[in-house]
């Protein structure tokens, strides 16, 4: 009985702590548009995370894309260009125009979140 | 099929994953140097998930096999259900085959480290529940006043279930449509999952050390329990040091930094104490196992130094997202996890190895240690050069060119690392696949139903 009580207490503490982690300070000022949501699905399906990081998460072959759209040197047009044609190591995924726009929209959402919310 | 066979099958499955993983790792590293290598069929987009998934499955399959081997001895009775264990094995094998098939044909979930389709997780959770049932059913008589390794295994088993479920919270729009929560869930769940497998591995290491030293008190010592609780706290909070750059709550980051450095220190301390007391006991009989433990100890210290450095928020800001993190990840999974697993496998099968095979295993271990050091240092160097590039806002193409020489060294060291692992793995596999019973344990045989 005592053991079950300890287990339930620990489990509840973990759940409470996790809820706090996920809800406290995580509200974004920026909303994700329907287009960005579709872009995210493509991001998943093409496994972009394998070579790119967003907020530090992801593989290391390619550059970090957290602020790719808001950076002065890079930006939306440049991003779309490389998405459509690929690069030296960056594969050409033969994306449709719509898919590329959606991905840019998703990356834009991330960039806006990163620049509007920093602590 | 008896319990021993299931244990062996898991260990063989583990070694197969390891050998495949390092092959894909080697191809992945060569793809840094030769961008066009296998670009159509097996590009880096495929080789990295294959490598990482199989490396993680090496750890899980091998530790599962070791736990299946140990628990009848710990519980002093037969395995609760061989049928459940058998189903567990076939479901694990099926999952691995499905994931590999998916990766080769370009089906990804796109989630870091869990790149297989989300529905596969249902099978994983199902077989893990079977494992848990078998575990509790077998060690039940020892649950009262249990030694630390039983606590460790129980925690690892439970937290794996919790964290793999948690990692799939992203399927809910509340997480999926908010990038901060999404990234946090991945760091938190994956970070804690590493804590869960560490719990399983440290449990097996502690059991083997107890048996080799002939000191039954290790499992009950205060430091062992202190280490366990520290591991538990780490498992829950340690992941936070990955999130310094995520704009979530700063409080979480501070908590994590304070906690994150302590776990490895204590473990190194336990191994050192154990080494001191070793001479009197069975160290000669278990020469190979002891050597693997000693290697793990050295790697713990090296990785600890790196972990402390990169957990300093200011340093982390620059090193994160560079090869420094890869050095941290592979340094710990190879230097610590793999060495501890090999120590346990050596402990179980050492008595069956011929002297010449032992020599090869030792040569393999030396090759692994030297090449891993070069491998690790070259990744660190590449990471530092990349951090400087990022700091100076150098163009990515230039940064890539600057780190290339270090990645070449990394690849060459990788070839030697693969050679070392093969020497160890094939010599051990040669006796594991043989149809003979493993050598009995050297513990003072307690009254047991096990023959
Ligand atoms: C016991 C053997 C090994 C284990 C357990 C292991 C484990 C891992 C892990 C956990 C990662 C993910 C790192 C991260 O995302 O931070 C990784 C990445 C990687 N590993 Fe290994 N590894 C092993 C051996 C090797 C070998 C022998 C090579 C090649 C020579 C290799 C090459 C790579 C490469 C290229 C990456 C990808 C890094 C990137 O994203 O750029 N690994 N490995």
mmCIF file with all atom_site columns, N, CA and C in Angstrom, chain A residues 1 4 46 64 68 107:
data_model
loop_
_atom_site.group_PDB
_atom_site.id
_atom_site.type_symbol
_atom_site.label_atom_id
_atom_site.label_alt_id
_atom_site.label_comp_id
_atom_site.label_asym_id
_atom_site.label_entity_id
_atom_site.label_seq_id
_atom_site.pdbx_PDB_ins_code
_atom_site.Cartn_x
_atom_site.Cartn_y
_atom_site.Cartn_z
_atom_site.occupancy
_atom_site.B_iso_or_equiv
_atom_site.pdbx_formal_charge
_atom_site.auth_seq_id
_atom_site.auth_comp_id
_atom_site.auth_asym_id
_atom_site.auth_atom_id
_atom_site.pdbx_PDB_model_num
ATOM 1  N N  . UNK A 1 1   ? 0.842  -1.206 0.000   1.00 0.00 ? 1   UNK A N  1
ATOM 2  C CA . UNK A 1 1   ? 0.000  0.000  0.000   1.00 0.00 ? 1   UNK A CA 1
ATOM 3  C C  . UNK A 1 1   ? 0.879  1.259  0.000   1.00 0.00 ? 1   UNK A C  1
ATOM 4  N N  . UNK A 1 4   ? 2.534  1.820  -3.338  1.00 0.00 ? 4   UNK A N  1
ATOM 5  C CA . UNK A 1 4   ? 1.618  2.345  -4.351  1.00 0.00 ? 4   UNK A CA 1
ATOM 6  C C  . UNK A 1 4   ? 1.414  3.841  -4.135  1.00 0.00 ? 4   UNK A C  1
ATOM 7  N N  . UNK A 1 46  ? 9.853  15.212 -45.336 1.00 0.00 ? 46  UNK A N  1
ATOM 8  C CA . UNK A 1 46  ? 11.142 15.234 -46.041 1.00 0.00 ? 46  UNK A CA 1
ATOM 9  C C  . UNK A 1 46  ? 12.311 15.123 -45.077 1.00 0.00 ? 46  UNK A C  1
ATOM 10 N N  . UNK A 1 64  ? 21.713 26.248 -39.300 1.00 0.00 ? 64  UNK A N  1
ATOM 11 C CA . UNK A 1 64  ? 20.557 26.459 -38.434 1.00 0.00 ? 64  UNK A CA 1
ATOM 12 C C  . UNK A 1 64  ? 19.544 27.323 -39.191 1.00 0.00 ? 64  UNK A C  1
ATOM 13 N N  . UNK A 1 68  ? 16.167 31.948 -40.516 1.00 0.00 ? 68  UNK A N  1
ATOM 14 C CA . UNK A 1 68  ? 16.561 32.028 -41.936 1.00 0.00 ? 68  UNK A CA 1
ATOM 15 C C  . UNK A 1 68  ? 15.764 33.099 -42.691 1.00 0.00 ? 68  UNK A C  1
ATOM 16 N N  . UNK A 1 107 ? 8.869  28.279 -42.061 1.00 0.00 ? 107 UNK A N  1
ATOM 17 C CA . UNK A 1 107 ? 10.136 28.832 -41.581 1.00 0.00 ? 107 UNK A CA 1
ATOM 18 C C  . UNK A 1 107 ? 9.960  30.294 -41.155 1.00 0.00 ? 107 UNK A C  1
#
